[in-house]
């Protein structure tokens, strides 16, 4: 049998899941997410789907590493971002390419194929306020949060909480401290709301959940503690170290329930941990995990491949 892997053909996580699928007796077909950008032939003819001249309707299970989204092309000039001269044509082309791929994936989901994770869940995960609502509804501890474009409300929240951080609603930028300088620039938020949260201190835990199985839980360790570990060049260059952390069963159960509430089969869950306190920050539908797998031997790729292969067999 064959399964599909949707993502960059050069992505090492795609390669790792493809290898593990092969161990399980399945051939992995990598559908390159940049295929249309390269001008490679793809077609949907009625209910038949073709990729590089080959029919691929037998693929009943997919690992989705990356799904394209429309974007406006820009480059940096003299310290400022400026649009490409043909930005509109480029944006419209990326929009059409993204629409093609998402429509294909939605069709597969409608036909009962196994998608880890499907486009519905991936799109929901972009909206962090919903994640916070889902976590609160389950009784999980989350940071005190204000989502607002009202400078007066933000100043009042800061006066109440004192130690406050902020980040965009859809991600795409690192977390920053709401310090005196940022408070002076609050009029800029009136154009669009921002997430403001109580800063929670403690170890940065990253949990990898596949189905109901907690496959990995590690504390991310860098030479110095950062507000956002992604901002540490040691982490971004793959030089971070990881320490295995055993999770209490109630916290594991919260992870399972949170992933189900958000429609995720595979989830990367970020938690702040101090003593007996576990504070849930967010869920990621396509987390980067390979560095942990290589350094600690946690079988994350194998467990993902197993979920896709077994799901594909059931779908067939």
mmCIF file of C-alpha atoms in Angstrom:
data_model
loop_
_atom_site.group_PDB
_atom_site.id
_atom_site.type_symbol
_atom_site.label_atom_id
_atom_site.label_comp_id
_atom_site.label_asym_id
_atom_site.label_seq_id
_atom_site.Cartn_x
_atom_site.Cartn_y
_atom_site.Cartn_z
ATOM 1 C CA UNK A 1 0.000 0.000 0.000
ATOM 2 C CA UNK A 2 0.987 3.655 -0.375
ATOM 3 C CA UNK A 3 0.561 6.688 1.836
ATOM 4 C CA UNK A 4 1.127 10.372 1.109
ATOM 5 C CA UNK A 5 3.373 12.895 2.815
ATOM 6 C CA UNK A 6 2.542 16.498 2.065
ATOM 7 C CA UNK A 7 5.404 18.941 2.497
ATOM 8 C CA UNK A 8 8.790 20.081 1.269
ATOM 9 C CA UNK A 9 10.541 17.245 -0.549
ATOM 10 C CA UNK A 10 13.809 18.225 1.179
ATOM 11 C CA UNK A 11 12.346 18.421 4.679
ATOM 12 C CA UNK A 12 14.108 15.957 7.042
ATOM 13 C CA UNK A 13 10.920 15.329 9.047
ATOM 14 C CA UNK A 14 9.134 14.258 5.854
ATOM 15 C CA UNK A 15 12.047 11.940 5.103
ATOM 16 C CA UNK A 16 11.968 10.496 8.633
ATOM 17 C CA UNK A 17 8.237 9.723 8.481
ATOM 18 C CA UNK A 18 8.660 8.258 4.963
ATOM 19 C CA UNK A 19 11.418 5.956 6.267
ATOM 20 C CA UNK A 20 9.303 4.764 9.193
ATOM 21 C CA UNK A 21 6.334 4.151 6.876
ATOM 22 C CA UNK A 22 8.629 1.946 4.765
ATOM 23 C CA UNK A 23 9.573 -0.059 7.867
ATOM 24 C CA UNK A 24 5.836 -0.618 8.387
ATOM 25 C CA UNK A 25 5.484 -1.923 4.824
ATOM 26 C CA UNK A 26 4.024 1.180 3.187
ATOM 27 C CA UNK A 27 5.511 3.179 0.319
ATOM 28 C CA UNK A 28 5.497 6.924 0.995
ATOM 29 C CA UNK A 29 4.718 9.283 -1.882
ATOM 30 C CA UNK A 30 5.924 12.801 -1.080
ATOM 31 C CA UNK A 31 3.632 15.457 -2.525
ATOM 32 C CA UNK A 32 5.874 18.492 -2.687
ATOM 33 C CA UNK A 33 4.082 21.556 -1.320
ATOM 34 C CA UNK A 34 6.030 23.695 -3.824
ATOM 35 C CA UNK A 35 5.092 21.543 -6.828
ATOM 36 C CA UNK A 36 2.817 24.165 -8.363
ATOM 37 C CA UNK A 37 5.389 26.885 -7.711
ATOM 38 C CA UNK A 38 7.854 24.768 -9.729
ATOM 39 C CA UNK A 39 5.296 24.318 -12.512
ATOM 40 C CA UNK A 40 5.058 20.566 -12.023
ATOM 41 C CA UNK A 41 1.913 18.939 -13.489
ATOM 42 C CA UNK A 42 -1.042 18.400 -11.140
ATOM 43 C CA UNK A 43 -4.660 17.811 -12.139
ATOM 44 C CA UNK A 44 -8.043 17.014 -10.634
ATOM 45 C CA UNK A 45 -10.301 15.571 -13.318
ATOM 46 C CA UNK A 46 -13.747 14.975 -11.876
ATOM 47 C CA UNK A 47 -12.924 12.716 -8.910
ATOM 48 C CA UNK A 48 -9.523 11.616 -10.222
ATOM 49 C CA UNK A 49 -6.328 13.235 -8.944
ATOM 50 C CA UNK A 50 -3.011 13.213 -10.792
ATOM 51 C CA UNK A 51 0.463 14.209 -9.556
ATOM 52 C CA UNK A 52 3.492 14.239 -11.879
ATOM 53 C CA UNK A 53 1.537 12.207 -14.417
ATOM 54 C CA UNK A 54 0.626 9.520 -11.878
ATOM 55 C CA UNK A 55 -2.822 8.886 -10.442
ATOM 56 C CA UNK A 56 -2.754 9.139 -6.633
ATOM 57 C CA UNK A 57 -6.318 8.328 -5.584
ATOM 58 C CA UNK A 58 -5.105 5.182 -3.804
ATOM 59 C CA UNK A 59 -3.451 7.338 -1.127
ATOM 60 C CA UNK A 60 -5.826 7.017 1.825
ATOM 61 C CA UNK A 61 -3.513 8.306 4.546
ATOM 62 C CA UNK A 62 -1.451 11.502 4.685
ATOM 63 C CA UNK A 63 1.038 13.165 7.001
ATOM 64 C CA UNK A 64 0.676 16.921 6.480
ATOM 65 C CA UNK A 65 3.944 18.645 7.286
ATOM 66 C CA UNK A 66 3.105 21.892 5.537
ATOM 67 C CA UNK A 67 0.140 23.294 3.608
ATOM 68 C CA UNK A 68 0.741 26.404 1.454
ATOM 69 C CA UNK A 69 -0.965 29.668 2.306
ATOM 70 C CA UNK A 70 -1.208 32.847 0.229
ATOM 71 C CA UNK A 71 1.323 35.521 1.088
ATOM 72 C CA UNK A 72 2.477 38.907 -0.108
ATOM 73 C CA UNK A 73 6.139 38.831 -1.224
ATOM 74 C CA UNK A 74 8.427 41.396 0.359
ATOM 75 C CA UNK A 75 12.128 42.042 0.728
ATOM 76 C CA UNK A 76 14.196 44.180 3.066
ATOM 77 C CA UNK A 77 15.694 47.416 1.779
ATOM 78 C CA UNK A 78 17.482 49.888 4.041
ATOM 79 C CA UNK A 79 16.038 48.207 7.118
ATOM 80 C CA UNK A 80 12.443 48.300 5.862
ATOM 81 C CA UNK A 81 10.223 45.720 4.204
ATOM 82 C CA UNK A 82 9.026 46.691 0.730
ATOM 83 C CA UNK A 83 6.720 44.845 -1.630
ATOM 84 C CA UNK A 84 7.842 43.283 -4.873
ATOM 85 C CA UNK A 85 6.791 45.359 -7.870
ATOM 86 C CA UNK A 86 4.595 42.499 -9.101
ATOM 87 C CA UNK A 87 3.304 41.693 -5.593
ATOM 88 C CA UNK A 88 -0.339 41.503 -6.659
ATOM 89 C CA UNK A 89 0.262 38.891 -9.366
ATOM 90 C CA UNK A 90 2.437 36.898 -6.978
ATOM 91 C CA UNK A 91 -0.171 37.035 -4.200
ATOM 92 C CA UNK A 92 -2.969 35.926 -6.535
ATOM 93 C CA UNK A 93 -0.860 33.006 -7.778
ATOM 94 C CA UNK A 94 -0.026 31.847 -4.238
ATOM 95 C CA UNK A 95 -3.706 32.173 -3.332
ATOM 96 C CA UNK A 96 -4.756 29.940 -6.245
ATOM 97 C CA UNK A 97 -2.042 27.386 -5.487
ATOM 98 C CA UNK A 98 -3.067 27.239 -1.833
ATOM 99 C CA UNK A 99 -6.740 26.886 -2.816
ATOM 100 C CA UNK A 100 -5.923 23.925 -5.074
ATOM 101 C CA UNK A 101 -4.054 22.035 -2.373
ATOM 102 C CA UNK A 102 -6.537 22.763 0.414
ATOM 103 C CA UNK A 103 -9.439 21.724 -1.836
ATOM 104 C CA UNK A 104 -7.648 18.448 -2.566
ATOM 105 C CA UNK A 105 -7.065 17.814 1.145
ATOM 106 C CA UNK A 106 -10.670 18.701 2.012
ATOM 107 C CA UNK A 107 -11.841 16.263 -0.650
ATOM 108 C CA UNK A 108 -9.684 13.526 0.878
ATOM 109 C CA UNK A 109 -11.104 14.245 4.336
ATOM 110 C CA UNK A 110 -14.642 14.145 2.914
ATOM 111 C CA UNK A 111 -13.885 10.755 1.358
ATOM 112 C CA UNK A 112 -12.766 9.363 4.713
ATOM 113 C CA UNK A 113 -8.982 9.429 4.242
ATOM 114 C CA UNK A 114 -6.769 9.740 7.322
ATOM 115 C CA UNK A 115 -5.034 13.128 7.501
ATOM 116 C CA UNK A 116 -2.496 13.842 10.247
ATOM 117 C CA UNK A 117 -3.437 16.667 10.681
ATOM 118 C CA UNK A 118 -6.239 17.739 8.351
ATOM 119 C CA UNK A 119 -6.572 21.311 7.034
ATOM 120 C CA UNK A 120 -9.536 22.018 9.324
ATOM 121 C CA UNK A 121 -7.409 21.516 12.433
ATOM 122 C CA UNK A 122 -4.360 23.245 10.984
ATOM 123 C CA UNK A 123 -6.369 26.375 10.206
ATOM 124 C CA UNK A 124 -8.048 26.412 13.639
ATOM 125 C CA UNK A 125 -4.640 26.267 15.341
ATOM 126 C CA UNK A 126 -3.730 29.638 13.839
ATOM 127 C CA UNK A 127 -6.322 31.270 16.067
ATOM 128 C CA UNK A 128 -4.723 31.295 19.508
ATOM 129 C CA UNK A 129 -7.740 32.808 21.341
ATOM 130 C CA UNK A 130 -9.730 29.682 20.443
ATOM 131 C CA UNK A 131 -6.957 27.474 21.824
ATOM 132 C CA UNK A 132 -7.073 29.368 25.114
ATOM 133 C CA UNK A 133 -10.860 28.968 25.232
ATOM 134 C CA UNK A 134 -10.592 25.223 24.565
ATOM 135 C CA UNK A 135 -7.965 24.804 27.282
ATOM 136 C CA UNK A 136 -9.960 26.825 29.820
ATOM 137 C CA UNK A 137 -13.130 24.856 29.048
ATOM 138 C CA UNK A 138 -11.278 21.656 29.984
ATOM 139 C CA UNK A 139 -10.117 23.134 33.282
ATOM 140 C CA UNK A 140 -6.464 23.478 32.279
ATOM 141 C CA UNK A 141 -4.448 26.269 33.860
ATOM 142 C CA UNK A 142 -3.588 28.992 31.335
ATOM 143 C CA UNK A 143 -1.995 32.434 31.850
ATOM 144 C CA UNK A 144 -4.259 35.381 32.636
ATOM 145 C CA UNK A 145 -4.917 36.876 29.221
ATOM 146 C CA UNK A 146 -6.216 40.051 27.611
ATOM 147 C CA UNK A 147 -6.768 40.219 23.844
ATOM 148 C CA UNK A 148 -7.379 43.826 22.913
ATOM 149 C CA UNK A 149 -6.674 46.855 20.738
ATOM 150 C CA UNK A 150 -7.725 49.234 23.544
ATOM 151 C CA UNK A 151 -4.710 51.029 25.081
ATOM 152 C CA UNK A 152 -6.694 51.889 28.238
ATOM 153 C CA UNK A 153 -7.664 48.242 28.802
ATOM 154 C CA UNK A 154 -4.071 47.146 28.166
ATOM 155 C CA UNK A 155 -2.671 49.659 30.670
ATOM 156 C CA UNK A 156 -5.220 48.531 33.268
ATOM 157 C CA UNK A 157 -4.287 44.885 32.671
ATOM 158 C CA UNK A 158 -0.601 45.744 33.056
ATOM 159 C CA UNK A 159 -1.297 47.631 36.294
ATOM 160 C CA UNK A 160 -3.153 44.592 37.649
ATOM 161 C CA UNK A 161 -0.816 41.803 36.483
ATOM 162 C CA UNK A 162 2.515 43.742 36.534
ATOM 163 C CA UNK A 163 4.667 41.223 34.606
ATOM 164 C CA UNK A 164 3.104 41.069 31.126
ATOM 165 C CA UNK A 165 4.219 39.703 27.747
ATOM 166 C CA UNK A 166 2.617 40.175 24.326
ATOM 167 C CA UNK A 167 2.448 38.293 21.015
ATOM 168 C CA UNK A 168 0.385 38.319 17.801
ATOM 169 C CA UNK A 169 -2.904 36.440 17.584
ATOM 170 C CA UNK A 170 -1.806 34.319 14.605
ATOM 171 C CA UNK A 171 1.853 33.956 15.554
ATOM 172 C CA UNK A 172 4.731 34.718 13.251
ATOM 173 C CA UNK A 173 6.733 36.767 15.762
ATOM 174 C CA UNK A 174 8.501 36.042 19.028
ATOM 175 C CA UNK A 175 7.024 36.915 22.410
ATOM 176 C CA UNK A 176 8.103 40.252 23.921
ATOM 177 C CA UNK A 177 7.856 41.977 27.295
ATOM 178 C CA UNK A 178 5.350 44.785 27.817
ATOM 179 C CA UNK A 179 7.983 47.121 29.235
ATOM 180 C CA UNK A 180 7.997 50.914 29.595
ATOM 181 C CA UNK A 181 9.032 51.410 25.974
ATOM 182 C CA UNK A 182 6.245 49.157 24.678
ATOM 183 C CA UNK A 183 3.707 50.912 26.913
ATOM 184 C CA UNK A 184 4.661 54.193 25.247
ATOM 185 C CA UNK A 185 3.745 52.747 21.830
ATOM 186 C CA UNK A 186 0.322 51.305 22.676
ATOM 187 C CA UNK A 187 -1.508 53.569 20.227
ATOM 188 C CA UNK A 188 -0.109 51.317 17.486
ATOM 189 C CA UNK A 189 -2.322 48.405 18.636
ATOM 190 C CA UNK A 190 -5.576 50.188 17.754
ATOM 191 C CA UNK A 191 -5.245 48.884 14.187
ATOM 192 C CA UNK A 192 -5.420 45.219 15.277
ATOM 193 C CA UNK A 193 -5.763 43.314 18.569
ATOM 194 C CA UNK A 194 -2.761 41.749 20.316
ATOM 195 C CA UNK A 195 -2.527 38.982 22.938
ATOM 196 C CA UNK A 196 -1.294 40.230 26.330
ATOM 197 C CA UNK A 197 -0.580 37.626 29.001
ATOM 198 C CA UNK A 198 0.717 37.210 32.498
ATOM 199 C CA UNK A 199 4.325 36.067 32.245
ATOM 200 C CA UNK A 200 4.686 32.545 33.621
ATOM 201 C CA UNK A 201 8.122 31.456 34.758
ATOM 202 C CA UNK A 202 9.515 27.953 34.763
ATOM 203 C CA UNK A 203 10.884 25.291 32.450
ATOM 204 C CA UNK A 204 9.759 25.252 28.820
ATOM 205 C CA UNK A 205 8.204 21.832 28.225
ATOM 206 C CA UNK A 206 7.453 20.549 24.731
ATOM 207 C CA UNK A 207 5.124 17.534 24.582
ATOM 208 C CA UNK A 208 4.606 15.442 21.436
ATOM 209 C CA UNK A 209 1.262 13.681 21.369
ATOM 210 C CA UNK A 210 0.124 11.246 18.664
ATOM 211 C CA UNK A 211 -3.404 9.965 19.140
ATOM 212 C CA UNK A 212 -3.645 9.191 22.846
ATOM 213 C CA UNK A 213 0.069 8.486 23.243
ATOM 214 C CA UNK A 214 2.442 10.999 24.824
ATOM 215 C CA UNK A 215 5.495 10.072 22.768
ATOM 216 C CA UNK A 216 7.869 12.712 24.127
ATOM 217 C CA UNK A 217 8.060 15.274 26.901
ATOM 218 C CA UNK A 218 11.234 17.323 27.281
ATOM 219 C CA UNK A 219 12.438 20.487 28.939
ATOM 220 C CA UNK A 220 14.239 22.708 26.436
ATOM 221 C CA UNK A 221 17.550 23.792 27.904
ATOM 222 C CA UNK A 222 19.640 26.696 26.605
ATOM 223 C CA UNK A 223 22.618 28.437 28.298
ATOM 224 C CA UNK A 224 20.402 31.291 29.484
ATOM 225 C CA UNK A 225 16.672 31.492 30.075
ATOM 226 C CA UNK A 226 14.809 33.434 27.392
ATOM 227 C CA UNK A 227 11.313 34.855 27.369
ATOM 228 C CA UNK A 228 10.815 32.923 24.110
ATOM 229 C CA UNK A 229 13.296 30.062 23.595
ATOM 230 C CA UNK A 230 12.871 30.403 19.817
ATOM 231 C CA UNK A 231 14.774 33.694 20.067
ATOM 232 C CA UNK A 232 17.871 31.936 21.409
ATOM 233 C CA UNK A 233 20.386 31.361 18.588
ATOM 234 C CA UNK A 234 21.532 28.199 20.393
ATOM 235 C CA UNK A 235 18.029 26.758 19.917
ATOM 236 C CA UNK A 236 17.530 28.021 16.349
ATOM 237 C CA UNK A 237 20.893 26.545 15.315
ATOM 238 C CA UNK A 238 19.978 23.127 16.712
ATOM 239 C CA UNK A 239 22.441 23.307 19.625
ATOM 240 C CA UNK A 240 19.900 23.165 22.461
ATOM 241 C CA UNK A 241 19.883 20.231 24.839
ATOM 242 C CA UNK A 242 16.824 18.413 26.140
ATOM 243 C CA UNK A 243 15.964 16.821 29.444
ATOM 244 C CA UNK A 244 13.283 14.143 29.671
ATOM 245 C CA UNK A 245 10.480 15.103 32.039
ATOM 246 C CA UNK A 246 7.916 12.584 33.334
ATOM 247 C CA UNK A 247 4.382 13.984 33.166
ATOM 248 C CA UNK A 248 1.776 13.227 35.840
ATOM 249 C CA UNK A 249 -1.191 11.299 34.461
ATOM 250 C CA UNK A 250 -3.670 14.182 34.989
ATOM 251 C CA UNK A 251 -1.461 16.460 32.844
ATOM 252 C CA UNK A 252 -1.212 13.759 30.151
ATOM 253 C CA UNK A 253 -4.992 13.521 30.201
ATOM 254 C CA UNK A 254 -5.316 17.290 29.744
ATOM 255 C CA UNK A 255 -2.982 17.030 26.729
ATOM 256 C CA UNK A 256 -5.134 14.302 25.166
ATOM 257 C CA UNK A 257 -8.361 16.168 25.785
ATOM 258 C CA UNK A 258 -6.939 19.462 24.509
ATOM 259 C CA UNK A 259 -5.743 17.861 21.272
ATOM 260 C CA UNK A 260 -9.137 16.215 20.731
ATOM 261 C CA UNK A 261 -10.940 19.502 21.427
ATOM 262 C CA UNK A 262 -8.831 21.150 18.709
ATOM 263 C CA UNK A 263 -9.244 18.270 16.235
ATOM 264 C CA UNK A 264 -5.584 17.213 16.337
ATOM 265 C CA UNK A 265 -4.257 13.688 15.933
ATOM 266 C CA UNK A 266 -0.660 14.923 16.200
ATOM 267 C CA UNK A 267 0.100 17.872 18.467
ATOM 268 C CA UNK A 268 3.080 19.722 19.881
ATOM 269 C CA UNK A 269 1.985 21.170 23.223
ATOM 270 C CA UNK A 270 3.893 23.918 25.044
ATOM 271 C CA UNK A 271 3.704 24.050 28.834
ATOM 272 C CA UNK A 272 5.463 26.090 31.496
ATOM 273 C CA UNK A 273 6.451 23.910 34.461
ATOM 274 C CA UNK A 274 7.527 24.915 37.947
ATOM 275 C CA UNK A 275 7.241 22.488 40.859
ATOM 276 C CA UNK A 276 3.732 21.034 40.779
ATOM 277 C CA UNK A 277 2.455 23.823 38.532
ATOM 278 C CA UNK A 278 1.781 23.119 34.824
ATOM 279 C CA UNK A 279 0.548 26.076 32.765
ATOM 280 C CA UNK A 280 -0.644 25.403 29.209
ATOM 281 C CA UNK A 281 0.522 27.947 26.621
ATOM 282 C CA UNK A 282 -0.513 26.640 23.193
ATOM 283 C CA UNK A 283 -0.836 23.734 20.759
ATOM 284 C CA UNK A 284 0.914 23.364 17.405
ATOM 285 C CA UNK A 285 -0.498 21.259 14.575
ATOM 286 C CA UNK A 286 2.851 20.757 12.807
ATOM 287 C CA UNK A 287 5.623 21.068 15.390
ATOM 288 C CA UNK A 288 9.341 20.726 14.690
ATOM 289 C CA UNK A 289 10.525 17.693 16.624
ATOM 290 C CA UNK A 290 13.377 15.959 14.787
ATOM 291 C CA UNK A 291 16.146 17.414 16.957
ATOM 292 C CA UNK A 292 14.555 15.833 20.036
ATOM 293 C CA UNK A 293 14.132 12.522 18.204
ATOM 294 C CA UNK A 294 17.774 12.425 17.097
ATOM 295 C CA UNK A 295 19.235 13.458 20.473
ATOM 296 C CA UNK A 296 16.998 11.426 22.791
ATOM 297 C CA UNK A 297 15.756 8.620 20.559
ATOM 298 C CA UNK A 298 12.065 9.334 21.123
ATOM 299 C CA UNK A 299 10.121 7.463 18.383
ATOM 300 C CA UNK A 300 8.057 10.426 17.173
ATOM 301 C CA UNK A 301 8.376 9.791 13.409
ATOM 302 C CA UNK A 302 7.608 6.111 13.906
ATOM 303 C CA UNK A 303 4.453 6.882 15.878
ATOM 304 C CA UNK A 304 3.252 9.410 13.281
ATOM 305 C CA UNK A 305 3.894 6.914 10.463
ATOM 306 C CA UNK A 306 2.017 4.222 12.374
ATOM 307 C CA UNK A 307 -1.010 6.502 12.830
ATOM 308 C CA UNK A 308 -1.057 7.333 9.096
ATOM 309 C CA UNK A 309 -0.494 3.744 7.886
ATOM 310 C CA UNK A 310 -3.059 2.198 10.235
ATOM 311 C CA UNK A 311 -5.541 4.940 9.407
ATOM 312 C CA UNK A 312 -5.017 4.384 5.680
ATOM 313 C CA UNK A 313 -5.641 0.645 6.057
ATOM 314 C CA UNK A 314 -8.861 1.351 7.920
ATOM 315 C CA UNK A 315 -9.933 3.916 5.302
ATOM 316 C CA UNK A 316 -9.298 1.419 2.485
#
